[in-house]
Short mmCIF file of C-alpha atoms in Angstrom, two decimals:
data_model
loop_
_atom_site.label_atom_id
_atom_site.label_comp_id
_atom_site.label_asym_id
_atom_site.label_seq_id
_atom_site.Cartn_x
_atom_site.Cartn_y
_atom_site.Cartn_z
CA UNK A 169 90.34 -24.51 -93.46
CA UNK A 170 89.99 -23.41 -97.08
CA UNK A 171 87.28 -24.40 -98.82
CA UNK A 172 87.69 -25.77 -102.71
CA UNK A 173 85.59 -23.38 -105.23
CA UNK A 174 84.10 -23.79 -108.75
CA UNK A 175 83.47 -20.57 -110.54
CA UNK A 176 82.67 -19.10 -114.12
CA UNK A 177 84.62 -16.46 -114.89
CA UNK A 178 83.68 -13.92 -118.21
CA UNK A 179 86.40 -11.73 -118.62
CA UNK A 180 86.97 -9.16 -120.81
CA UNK A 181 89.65 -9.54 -123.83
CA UNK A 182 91.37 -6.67 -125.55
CA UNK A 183 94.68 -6.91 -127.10
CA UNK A 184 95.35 -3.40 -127.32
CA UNK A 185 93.94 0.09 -127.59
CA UNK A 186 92.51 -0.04 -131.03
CA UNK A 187 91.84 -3.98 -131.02
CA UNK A 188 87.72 -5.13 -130.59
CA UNK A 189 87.22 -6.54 -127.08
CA UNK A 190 84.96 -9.15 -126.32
CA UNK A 191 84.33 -11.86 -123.26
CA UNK A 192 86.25 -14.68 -123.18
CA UNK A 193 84.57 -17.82 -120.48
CA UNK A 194 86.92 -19.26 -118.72
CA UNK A 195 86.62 -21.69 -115.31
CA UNK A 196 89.88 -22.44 -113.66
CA UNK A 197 90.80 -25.33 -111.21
CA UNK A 198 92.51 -25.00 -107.80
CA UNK A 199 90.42 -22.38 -106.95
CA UNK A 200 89.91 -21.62 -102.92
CA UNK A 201 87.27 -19.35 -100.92
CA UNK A 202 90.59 -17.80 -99.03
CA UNK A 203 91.76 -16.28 -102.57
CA UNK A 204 91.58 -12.26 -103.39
CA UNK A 205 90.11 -11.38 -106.74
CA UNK A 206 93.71 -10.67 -107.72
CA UNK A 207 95.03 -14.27 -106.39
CA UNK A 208 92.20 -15.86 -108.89
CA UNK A 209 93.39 -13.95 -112.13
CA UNK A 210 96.65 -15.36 -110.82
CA UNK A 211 95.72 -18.74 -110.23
CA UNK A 212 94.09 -18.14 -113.53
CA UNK A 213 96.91 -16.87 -115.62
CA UNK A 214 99.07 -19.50 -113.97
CA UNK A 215 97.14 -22.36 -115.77
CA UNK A 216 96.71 -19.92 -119.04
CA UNK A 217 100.80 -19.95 -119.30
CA UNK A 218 101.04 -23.50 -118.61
CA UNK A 219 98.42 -23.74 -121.84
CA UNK A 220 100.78 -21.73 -123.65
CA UNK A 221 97.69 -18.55 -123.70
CA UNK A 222 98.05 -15.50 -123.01
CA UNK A 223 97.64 -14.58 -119.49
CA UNK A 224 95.11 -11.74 -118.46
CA UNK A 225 96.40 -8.46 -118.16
CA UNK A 226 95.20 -6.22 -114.71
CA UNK A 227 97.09 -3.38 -112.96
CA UNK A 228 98.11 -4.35 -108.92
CA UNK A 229 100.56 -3.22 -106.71
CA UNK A 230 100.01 -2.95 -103.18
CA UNK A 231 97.24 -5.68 -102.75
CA UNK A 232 96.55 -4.33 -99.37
CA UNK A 233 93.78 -1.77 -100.53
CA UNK A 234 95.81 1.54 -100.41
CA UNK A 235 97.73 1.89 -103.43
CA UNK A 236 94.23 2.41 -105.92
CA UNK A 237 95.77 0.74 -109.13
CA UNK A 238 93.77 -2.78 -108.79
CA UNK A 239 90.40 -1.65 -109.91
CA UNK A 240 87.94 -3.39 -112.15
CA UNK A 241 83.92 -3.80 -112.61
CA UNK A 242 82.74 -7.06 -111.12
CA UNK A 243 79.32 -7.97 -111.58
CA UNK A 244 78.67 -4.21 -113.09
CA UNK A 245 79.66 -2.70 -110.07
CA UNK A 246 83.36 -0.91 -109.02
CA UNK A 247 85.14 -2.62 -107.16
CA UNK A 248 82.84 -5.31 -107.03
CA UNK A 249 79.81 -5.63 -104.18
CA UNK A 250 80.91 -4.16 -100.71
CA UNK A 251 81.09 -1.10 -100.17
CA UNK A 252 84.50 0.67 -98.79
CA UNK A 253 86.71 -2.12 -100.70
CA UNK A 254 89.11 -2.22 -103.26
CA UNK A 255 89.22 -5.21 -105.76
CA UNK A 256 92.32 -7.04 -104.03
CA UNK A 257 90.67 -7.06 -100.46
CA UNK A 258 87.47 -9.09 -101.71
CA UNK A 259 87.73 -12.45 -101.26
CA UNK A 260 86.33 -14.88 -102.92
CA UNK A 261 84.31 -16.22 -100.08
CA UNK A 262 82.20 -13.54 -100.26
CA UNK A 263 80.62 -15.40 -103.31
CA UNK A 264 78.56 -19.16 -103.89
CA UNK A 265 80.44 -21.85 -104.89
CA UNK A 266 78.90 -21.98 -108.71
CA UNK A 267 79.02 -18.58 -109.18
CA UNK A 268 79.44 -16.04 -112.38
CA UNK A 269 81.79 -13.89 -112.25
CA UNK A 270 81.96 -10.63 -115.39
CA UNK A 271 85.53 -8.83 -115.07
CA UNK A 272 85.11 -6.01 -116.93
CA UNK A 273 88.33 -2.99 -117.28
CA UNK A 274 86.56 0.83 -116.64
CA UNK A 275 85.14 2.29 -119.30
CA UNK A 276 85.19 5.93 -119.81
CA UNK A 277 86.65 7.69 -122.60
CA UNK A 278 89.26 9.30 -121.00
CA UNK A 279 90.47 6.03 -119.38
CA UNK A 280 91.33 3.84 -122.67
CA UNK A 281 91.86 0.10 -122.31
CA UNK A 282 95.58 -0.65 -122.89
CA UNK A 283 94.84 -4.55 -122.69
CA UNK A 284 92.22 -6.55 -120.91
CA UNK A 285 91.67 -5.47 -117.52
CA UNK A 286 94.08 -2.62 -117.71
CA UNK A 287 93.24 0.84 -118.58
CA UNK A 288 95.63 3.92 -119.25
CA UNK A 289 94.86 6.59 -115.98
CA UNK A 290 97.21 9.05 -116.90
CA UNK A 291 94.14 11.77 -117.12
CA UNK A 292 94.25 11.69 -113.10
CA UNK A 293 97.98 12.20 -113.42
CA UNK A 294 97.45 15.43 -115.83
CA UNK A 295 95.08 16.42 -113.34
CA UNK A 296 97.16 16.62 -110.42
CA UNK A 297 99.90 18.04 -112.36
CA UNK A 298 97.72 20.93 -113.43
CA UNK A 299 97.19 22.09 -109.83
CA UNK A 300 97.25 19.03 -106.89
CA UNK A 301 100.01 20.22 -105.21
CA UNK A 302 101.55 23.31 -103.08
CA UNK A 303 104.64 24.31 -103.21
CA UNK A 304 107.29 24.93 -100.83
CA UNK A 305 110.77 25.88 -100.12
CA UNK A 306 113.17 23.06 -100.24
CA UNK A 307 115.35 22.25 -97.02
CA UNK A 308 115.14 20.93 -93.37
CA UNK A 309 111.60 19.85 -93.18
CA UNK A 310 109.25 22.94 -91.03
CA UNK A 311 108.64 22.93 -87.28
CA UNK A 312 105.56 20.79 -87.45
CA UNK A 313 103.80 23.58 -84.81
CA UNK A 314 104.57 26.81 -86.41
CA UNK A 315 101.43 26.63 -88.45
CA UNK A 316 98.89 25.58 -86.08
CA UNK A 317 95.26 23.63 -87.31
CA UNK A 318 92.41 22.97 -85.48
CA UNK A 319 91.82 19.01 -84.87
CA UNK A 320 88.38 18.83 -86.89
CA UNK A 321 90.05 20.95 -89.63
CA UNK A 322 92.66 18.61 -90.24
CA UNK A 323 90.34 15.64 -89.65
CA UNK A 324 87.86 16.64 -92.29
CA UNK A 325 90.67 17.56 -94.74
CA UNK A 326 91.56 13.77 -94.48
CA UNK A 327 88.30 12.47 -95.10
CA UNK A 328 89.39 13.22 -98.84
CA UNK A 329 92.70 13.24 -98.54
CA UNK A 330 92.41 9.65 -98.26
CA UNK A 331 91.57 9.50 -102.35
CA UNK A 332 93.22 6.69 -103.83
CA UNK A 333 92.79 7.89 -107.25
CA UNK A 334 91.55 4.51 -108.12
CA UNK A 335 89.40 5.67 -110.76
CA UNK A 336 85.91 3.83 -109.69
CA UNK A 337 84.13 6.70 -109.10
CA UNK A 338 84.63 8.15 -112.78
CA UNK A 339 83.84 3.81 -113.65
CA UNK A 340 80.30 4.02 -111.42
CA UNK A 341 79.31 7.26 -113.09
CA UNK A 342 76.68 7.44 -115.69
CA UNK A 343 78.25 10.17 -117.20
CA UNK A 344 81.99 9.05 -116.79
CA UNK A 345 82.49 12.36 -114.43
CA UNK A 346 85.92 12.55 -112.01
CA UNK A 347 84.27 14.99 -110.17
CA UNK A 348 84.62 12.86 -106.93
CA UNK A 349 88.42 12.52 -107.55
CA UNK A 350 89.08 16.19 -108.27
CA UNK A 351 86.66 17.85 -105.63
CA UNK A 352 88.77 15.36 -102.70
CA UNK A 353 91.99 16.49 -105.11
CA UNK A 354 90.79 20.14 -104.34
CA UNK A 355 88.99 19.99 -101.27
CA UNK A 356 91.27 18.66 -98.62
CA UNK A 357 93.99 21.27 -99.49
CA UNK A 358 91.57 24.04 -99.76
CA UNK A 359 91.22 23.39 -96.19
CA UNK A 360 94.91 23.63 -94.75
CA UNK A 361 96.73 26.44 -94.65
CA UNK A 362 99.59 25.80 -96.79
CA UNK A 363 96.92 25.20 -99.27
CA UNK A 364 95.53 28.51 -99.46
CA UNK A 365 98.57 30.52 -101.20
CA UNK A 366 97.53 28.28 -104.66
CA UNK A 367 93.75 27.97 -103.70
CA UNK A 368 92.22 29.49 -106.21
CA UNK A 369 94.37 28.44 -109.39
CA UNK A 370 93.98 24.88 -108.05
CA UNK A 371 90.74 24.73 -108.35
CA UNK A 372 90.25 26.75 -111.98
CA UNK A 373 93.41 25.10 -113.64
CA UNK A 374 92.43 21.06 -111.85
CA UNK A 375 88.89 21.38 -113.77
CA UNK A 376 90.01 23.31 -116.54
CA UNK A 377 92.66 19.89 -116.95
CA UNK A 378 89.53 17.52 -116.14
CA UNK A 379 87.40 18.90 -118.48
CA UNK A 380 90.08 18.65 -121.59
CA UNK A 381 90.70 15.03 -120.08
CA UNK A 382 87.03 14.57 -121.73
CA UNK A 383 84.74 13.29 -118.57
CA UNK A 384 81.53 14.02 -118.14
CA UNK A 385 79.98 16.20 -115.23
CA UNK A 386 78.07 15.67 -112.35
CA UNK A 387 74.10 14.81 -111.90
CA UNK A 388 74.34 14.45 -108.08
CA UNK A 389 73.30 10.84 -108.85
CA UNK A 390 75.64 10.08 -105.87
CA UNK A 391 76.65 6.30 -107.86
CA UNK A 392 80.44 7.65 -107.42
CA UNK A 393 80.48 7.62 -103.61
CA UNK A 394 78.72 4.57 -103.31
CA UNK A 395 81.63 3.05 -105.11
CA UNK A 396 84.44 4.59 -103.43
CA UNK A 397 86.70 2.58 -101.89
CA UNK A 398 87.62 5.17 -99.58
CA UNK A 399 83.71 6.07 -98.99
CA UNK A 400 84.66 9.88 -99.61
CA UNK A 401 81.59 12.20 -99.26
CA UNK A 402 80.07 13.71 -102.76
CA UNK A 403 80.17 16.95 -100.31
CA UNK A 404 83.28 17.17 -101.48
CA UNK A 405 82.03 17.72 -105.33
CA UNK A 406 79.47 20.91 -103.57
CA UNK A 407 82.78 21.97 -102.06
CA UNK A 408 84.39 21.93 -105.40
CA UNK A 409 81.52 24.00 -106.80
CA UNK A 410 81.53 26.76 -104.34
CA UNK A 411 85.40 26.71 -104.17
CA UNK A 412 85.06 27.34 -108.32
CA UNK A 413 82.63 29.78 -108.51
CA UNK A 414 84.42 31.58 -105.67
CA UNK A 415 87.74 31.61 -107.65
CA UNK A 416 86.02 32.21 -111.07
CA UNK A 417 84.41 35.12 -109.81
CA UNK A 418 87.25 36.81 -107.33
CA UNK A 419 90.64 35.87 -109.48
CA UNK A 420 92.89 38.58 -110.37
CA UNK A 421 93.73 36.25 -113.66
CA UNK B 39 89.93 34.11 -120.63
CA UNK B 40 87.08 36.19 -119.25
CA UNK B 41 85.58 35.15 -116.04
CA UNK B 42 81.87 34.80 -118.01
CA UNK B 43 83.58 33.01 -120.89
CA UNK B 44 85.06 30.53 -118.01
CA UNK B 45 81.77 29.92 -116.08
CA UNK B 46 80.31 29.48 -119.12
CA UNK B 47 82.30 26.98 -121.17
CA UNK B 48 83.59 24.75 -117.92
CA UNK B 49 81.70 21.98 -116.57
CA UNK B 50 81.06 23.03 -113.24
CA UNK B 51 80.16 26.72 -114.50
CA UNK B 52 77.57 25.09 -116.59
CA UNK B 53 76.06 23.04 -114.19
CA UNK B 54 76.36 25.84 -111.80
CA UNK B 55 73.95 28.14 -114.02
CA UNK B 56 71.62 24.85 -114.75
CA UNK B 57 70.98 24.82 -111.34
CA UNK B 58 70.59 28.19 -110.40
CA UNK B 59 68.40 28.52 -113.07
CA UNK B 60 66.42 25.90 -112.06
CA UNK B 61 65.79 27.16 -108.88
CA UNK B 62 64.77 29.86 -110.32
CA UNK B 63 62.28 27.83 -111.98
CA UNK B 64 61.53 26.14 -108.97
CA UNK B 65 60.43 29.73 -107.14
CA UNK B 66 58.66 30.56 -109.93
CA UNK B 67 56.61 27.46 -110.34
CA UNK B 68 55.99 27.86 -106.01
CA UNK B 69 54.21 31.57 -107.24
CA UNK B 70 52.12 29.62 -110.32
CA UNK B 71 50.78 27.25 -108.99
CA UNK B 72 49.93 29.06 -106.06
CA UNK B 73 48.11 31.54 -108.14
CA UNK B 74 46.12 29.34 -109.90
CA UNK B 75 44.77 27.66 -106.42
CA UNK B 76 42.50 30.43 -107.35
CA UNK B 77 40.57 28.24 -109.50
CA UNK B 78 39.47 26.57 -106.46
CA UNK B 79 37.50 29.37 -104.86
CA UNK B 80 34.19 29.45 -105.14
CA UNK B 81 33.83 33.18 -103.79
CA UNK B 82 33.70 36.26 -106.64
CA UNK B 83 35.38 39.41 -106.77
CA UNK B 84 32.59 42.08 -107.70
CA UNK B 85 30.69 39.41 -110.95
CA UNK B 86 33.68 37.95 -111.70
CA UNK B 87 35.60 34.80 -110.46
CA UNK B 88 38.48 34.90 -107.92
CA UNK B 89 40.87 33.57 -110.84
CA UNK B 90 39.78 36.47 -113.11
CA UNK B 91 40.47 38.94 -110.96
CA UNK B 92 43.66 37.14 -109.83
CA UNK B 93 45.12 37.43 -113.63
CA UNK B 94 44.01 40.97 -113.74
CA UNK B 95 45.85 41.90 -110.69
CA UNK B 96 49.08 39.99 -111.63
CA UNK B 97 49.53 41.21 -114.75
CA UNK B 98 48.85 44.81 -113.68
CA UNK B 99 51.75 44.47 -110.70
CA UNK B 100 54.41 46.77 -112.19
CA UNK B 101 58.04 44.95 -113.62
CA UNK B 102 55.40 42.07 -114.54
CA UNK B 103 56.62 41.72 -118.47
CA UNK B 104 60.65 42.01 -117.10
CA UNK B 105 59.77 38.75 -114.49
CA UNK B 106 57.90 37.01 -117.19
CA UNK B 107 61.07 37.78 -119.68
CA UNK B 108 63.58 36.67 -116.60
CA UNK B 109 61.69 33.20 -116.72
CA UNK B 110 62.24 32.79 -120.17
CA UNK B 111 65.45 33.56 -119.75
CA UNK B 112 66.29 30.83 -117.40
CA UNK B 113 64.41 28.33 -118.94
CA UNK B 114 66.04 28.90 -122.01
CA UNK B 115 69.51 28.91 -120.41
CA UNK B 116 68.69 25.92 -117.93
CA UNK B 117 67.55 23.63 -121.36
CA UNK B 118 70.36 25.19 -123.81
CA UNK B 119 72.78 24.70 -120.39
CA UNK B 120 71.26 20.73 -119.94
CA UNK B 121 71.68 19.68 -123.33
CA UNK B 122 74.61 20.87 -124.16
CA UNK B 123 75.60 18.76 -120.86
CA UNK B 124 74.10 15.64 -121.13
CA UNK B 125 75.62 15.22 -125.00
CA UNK B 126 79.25 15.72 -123.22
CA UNK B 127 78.20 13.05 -120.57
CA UNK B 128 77.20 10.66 -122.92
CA UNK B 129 80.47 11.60 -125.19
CA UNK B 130 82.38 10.99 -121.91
CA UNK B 131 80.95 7.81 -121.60
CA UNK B 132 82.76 6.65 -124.55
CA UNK B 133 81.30 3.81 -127.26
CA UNK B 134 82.31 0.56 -125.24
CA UNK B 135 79.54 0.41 -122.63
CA UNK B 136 79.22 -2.07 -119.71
CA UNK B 137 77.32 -5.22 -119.92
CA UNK B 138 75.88 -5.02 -117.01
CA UNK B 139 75.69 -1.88 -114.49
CA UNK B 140 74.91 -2.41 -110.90
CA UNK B 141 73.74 0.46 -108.39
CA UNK B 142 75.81 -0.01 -104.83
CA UNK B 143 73.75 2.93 -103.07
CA UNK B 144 71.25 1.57 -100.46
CA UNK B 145 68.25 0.37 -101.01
CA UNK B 146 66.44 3.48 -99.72
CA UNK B 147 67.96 5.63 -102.05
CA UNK B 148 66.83 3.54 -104.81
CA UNK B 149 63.76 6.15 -105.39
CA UNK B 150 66.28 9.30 -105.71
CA UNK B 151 68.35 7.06 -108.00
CA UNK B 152 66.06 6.45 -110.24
CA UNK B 153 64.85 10.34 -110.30
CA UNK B 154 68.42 11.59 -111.48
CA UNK B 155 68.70 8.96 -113.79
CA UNK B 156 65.29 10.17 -115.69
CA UNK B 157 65.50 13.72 -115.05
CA UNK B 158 66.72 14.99 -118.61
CA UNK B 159 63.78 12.62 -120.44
CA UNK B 160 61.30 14.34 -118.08
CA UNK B 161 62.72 17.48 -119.07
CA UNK B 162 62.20 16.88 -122.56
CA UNK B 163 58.77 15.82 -122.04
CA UNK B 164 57.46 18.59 -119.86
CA UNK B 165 59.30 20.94 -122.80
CA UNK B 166 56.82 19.17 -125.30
CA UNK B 167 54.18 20.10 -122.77
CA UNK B 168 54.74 23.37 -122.20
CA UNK B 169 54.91 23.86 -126.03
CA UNK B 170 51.14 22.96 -125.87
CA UNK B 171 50.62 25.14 -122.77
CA UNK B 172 51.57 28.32 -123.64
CA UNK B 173 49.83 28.24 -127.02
CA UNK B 174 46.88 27.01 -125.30
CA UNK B 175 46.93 30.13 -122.83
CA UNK B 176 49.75 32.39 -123.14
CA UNK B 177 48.90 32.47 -127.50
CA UNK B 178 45.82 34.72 -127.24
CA UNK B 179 47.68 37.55 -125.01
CA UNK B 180 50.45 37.59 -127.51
CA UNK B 181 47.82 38.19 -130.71
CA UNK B 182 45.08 40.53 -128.88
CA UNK B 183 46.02 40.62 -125.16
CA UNK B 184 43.59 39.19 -123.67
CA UNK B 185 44.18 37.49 -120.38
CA UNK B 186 43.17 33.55 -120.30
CA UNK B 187 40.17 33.60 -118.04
CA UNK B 188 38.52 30.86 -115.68
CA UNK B 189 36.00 30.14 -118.47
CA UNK B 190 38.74 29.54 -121.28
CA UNK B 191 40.80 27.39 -118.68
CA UNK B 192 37.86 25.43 -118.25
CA UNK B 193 37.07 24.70 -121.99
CA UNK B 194 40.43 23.76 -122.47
CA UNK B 195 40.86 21.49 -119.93
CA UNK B 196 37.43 19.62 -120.30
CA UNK B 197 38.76 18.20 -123.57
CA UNK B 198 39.85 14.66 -122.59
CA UNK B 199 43.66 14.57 -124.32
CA UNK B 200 43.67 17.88 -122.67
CA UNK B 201 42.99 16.69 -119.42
CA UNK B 202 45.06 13.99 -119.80
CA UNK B 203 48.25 15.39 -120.59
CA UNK B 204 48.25 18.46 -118.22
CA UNK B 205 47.63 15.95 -115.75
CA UNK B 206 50.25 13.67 -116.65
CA UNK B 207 52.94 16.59 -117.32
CA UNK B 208 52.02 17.83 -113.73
CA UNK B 209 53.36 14.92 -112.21
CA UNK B 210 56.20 14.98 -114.28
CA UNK B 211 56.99 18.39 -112.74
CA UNK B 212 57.08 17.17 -109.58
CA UNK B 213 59.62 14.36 -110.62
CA UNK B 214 61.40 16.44 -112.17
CA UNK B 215 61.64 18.55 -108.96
CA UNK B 216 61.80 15.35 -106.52
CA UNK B 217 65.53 15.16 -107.90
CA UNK B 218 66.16 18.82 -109.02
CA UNK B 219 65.53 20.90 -106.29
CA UNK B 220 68.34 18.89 -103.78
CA UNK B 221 70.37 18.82 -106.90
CA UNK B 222 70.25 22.37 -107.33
CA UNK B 223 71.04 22.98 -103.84
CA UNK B 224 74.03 20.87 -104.14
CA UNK B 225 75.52 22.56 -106.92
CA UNK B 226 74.73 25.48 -105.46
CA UNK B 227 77.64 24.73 -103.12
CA UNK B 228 75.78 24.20 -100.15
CA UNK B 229 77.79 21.19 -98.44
CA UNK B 230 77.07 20.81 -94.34
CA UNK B 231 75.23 17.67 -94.12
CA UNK B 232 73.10 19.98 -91.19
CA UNK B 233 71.68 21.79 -94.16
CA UNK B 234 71.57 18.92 -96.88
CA UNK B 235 68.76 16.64 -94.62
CA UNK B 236 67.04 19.66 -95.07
CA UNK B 237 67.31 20.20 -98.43
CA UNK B 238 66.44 16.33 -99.22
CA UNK B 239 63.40 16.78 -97.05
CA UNK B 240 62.17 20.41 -98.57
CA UNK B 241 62.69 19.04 -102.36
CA UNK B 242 60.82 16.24 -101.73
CA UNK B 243 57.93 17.57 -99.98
CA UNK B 244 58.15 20.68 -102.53
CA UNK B 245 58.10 18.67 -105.37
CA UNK B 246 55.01 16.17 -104.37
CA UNK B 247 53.11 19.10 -103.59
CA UNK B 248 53.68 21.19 -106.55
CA UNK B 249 53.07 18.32 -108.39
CA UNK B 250 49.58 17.01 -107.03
CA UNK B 251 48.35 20.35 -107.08
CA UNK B 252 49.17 21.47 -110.29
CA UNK B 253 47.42 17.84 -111.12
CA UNK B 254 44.74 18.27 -108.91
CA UNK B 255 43.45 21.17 -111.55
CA UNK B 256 42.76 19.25 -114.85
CA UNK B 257 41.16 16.81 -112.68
CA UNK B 258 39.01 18.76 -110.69
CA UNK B 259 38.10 20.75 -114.38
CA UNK B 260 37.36 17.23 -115.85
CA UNK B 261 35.62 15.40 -113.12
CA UNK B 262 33.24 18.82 -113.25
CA UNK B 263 34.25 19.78 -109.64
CA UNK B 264 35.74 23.68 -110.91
CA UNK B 265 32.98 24.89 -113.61
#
């Protein structure tokens, strides 16, 4: 049985890009300890439309924790307080009846709010375009066996291939740093072969990209990690650093 | 685009050269204040103390001026490296902050946590401090080169503000270290979590040490214990 819940909600308010934000209080009815962060703003916005407002904007899609477009800061923290969970698998139940709730969009400078809860991720795009990919012959797909890798090879490689790109870690960061995204970006194909042909302009051109993006750079504060929906390692970020120096010091370019 | 220019001007080049520059700073701090456990000893070399004859041997071992110039090298990169940083980060950031920030690490990592957050503000600190410390003993060699002996050390640090602040600065060094020396490590590239326990355990050990002992000498000096 669901159980009825009363909570204050401050959410954050931004009309567009250039507009001043600020919190807005709201505390909507019909409210149940079964209900997904997401289902509230919609149970929310249902009741601001019926009130002739204007709903709150957030980005979703999936709602079932792998597509990485549903984050936001609850309570100051990414993805709000478990660990290993994106914002539309935390249920309200998880909080006291009573409660206060602050929805706040990520804040970096390279991730602008568009409106409200929604902010404009296209730097992780740019990144991956600069160098997140390998390419290969189009046709029949390969023989699946005529590259062979080792079981803990291709295990490890998954532990960050497993990146959402949900932004949190650049959100938890004290210095707004995507180091976290990129290193798991770089790192997992770094460690298959059909990664290696591009290895080394990967990794130069990705941070090269994430660096004109405007983020910050690591302090091995480890805040990014912690936040990760995914829980991927920050031994990913050494990775990135020895895969960099490697490439900065050995490239024929 | 030169392969210096690049490891220079990128983020992780930069913060690759803080922290090998800090560890540089971090073996050469291991050799000082090892040095100056001298001061300690009650036992003389011919009439004069242990310490005396210490800083005459050191400075007498040959490629001494090129190490000295190497450490002012890298601490002059490592700050010039960490500032330029840190104004980036805080550009990054961007003018909107949050209202309220919440750490979801665990609680024993709370410590560490609090170390990287304060590291550059202890860095500025102990680069007021060693302002003060090098004109206090490294000043005289530069005008008529002579070497700061056990006597001088002791007249300095019997002065109470003196005292006080080398004390102080000490353990700021070894904060400083408590999160620097993993750091470094990390950004050093070194990644197998067989190695990293390691590291966490060696930084932290290294860095109390360093840090009561090079505390332990204004003390001693003020309390009367080293005359």
């Amino acid at each position: 049985m669901s159980k009825s819940m009363k909570l204050t909600l401050h959410i954050w308010r931004q009309a567009n890009r250039h507009a001043k934000g600020k919190f807005e209080v709201y505390t909507p009815s019909d409210l149940t300890d079964d209900m997904s962060i997401l289902e509230m703003l919609d149970c929310l916005n249902d009741q601001l439309i019926a009130d002739g407002k204007d709903p709150v904007t957030f980005e979703h899609d999936c709602r079932e924790g792998i597509c990485g477009t549903c984050g936001i800061m609850i309570n100051g923290m990414a993805h709000g307080p478990d660990r290993g969970t994106t914002t539309c698998q935390l249920y309200l139940r998880r909080f006291k009846d009573g409660d206060t709730l602050v929805l706040e969009p990520w804040r970096a400078k390279a991730f602008p709010v568009i409106k409200d809860l929604l902010v404009d991720r296209a730097a992780f795009d740019r990144i991956q375009m600069a160098g997140g990919y390998i390419s290969v012959n189009v046709g029949n797909a390969p023989e699946a066996n005529s590259i062979l890798i080792p079981k803990e090879v291709s295990s490890e490689a998954f532990e960050a291939a497993v990146c959402i790109g949900c932004g949190a870690c650049v959100a938890a960061c004290k210095n707004a740093s995507a180091m976290l995204f990129v290193s798991a970006k770089v790192g997992h194909m770094s460690m298959m072969p059909q990664g290696r042909p591009e290895r080394h302009d990967r990794v130069l051109n990705m941070v090269a990209q994430m660096d004109e993006e405007g983020f910050g750079s690591c302090t091995n504060t480890l805040e990014c990690s912690a936040a990760c929906p995914k829980e991927i390692s920050p031994k990913w970020i050494q990775r990135l650093h020895g895969e960099y120096i490697q490439a900065a010091t050995v490239t024929r370019r | 685009m030169s392969w210096l220019t690049r490891i220079f001007t990128s983020s992780v080049g930069k913060k690759f050269l803080a922290g090998l520059t800090g560890l540089g700073m971090f073996l050469f701090l291991i050799a000082h204040v090892t040095g100056n456990m001298t001061l300690f000893l009650k036992s003389k070399v011919g009439a004069e103390p242990a310490f005396n004859a210490y800083a005459k041997k050191l400075h007498e071992l040959p490629g001494f001026a090129v190490g000295e110039a190497l450490v002012l090298l890298a601490f002059f990169v490592h700050i010039v490296l960490v500032i330029w940083l840190s104004i980036t980060n805080r550009k990054a950031r961007g003018e909107q902050g949050y209202s309220e920030v919440r750490s979801k690490q665990p609680a024993q990592s709370q410590w560490a946590l609090m170390a990287s957050k304060s590291t550059l503000y202890g860095g500025l600190i102990i680069l007021v401090f060693l302002v003060v410390h090098l004109i206090d003993f490294r000043m005289v060699r530069f005008m008529d080169g002579s070497l700061a002996t056990q006597a001088r050390v002791v007249d300095a640090l019997k002065v109470p503000w003196r005292a006080f602040l080398y004390s102080i600065a000490s353990l700021l060094v070894g904060w400083h270290l408590f999160h620097g020396v993993q750091s470094g490590f990390r950004t050093m590239g070194l990644r197998h979590p067989r190695y990293l326990t390691y590291i966490q355990k060696i930084g932290t050990i290294a860095a109390i040490l360093i840090g009561v002992l090079f505390a332990s000498m204004p003390v001693a000096i003020f309390i009367g214990f080293i005359k």
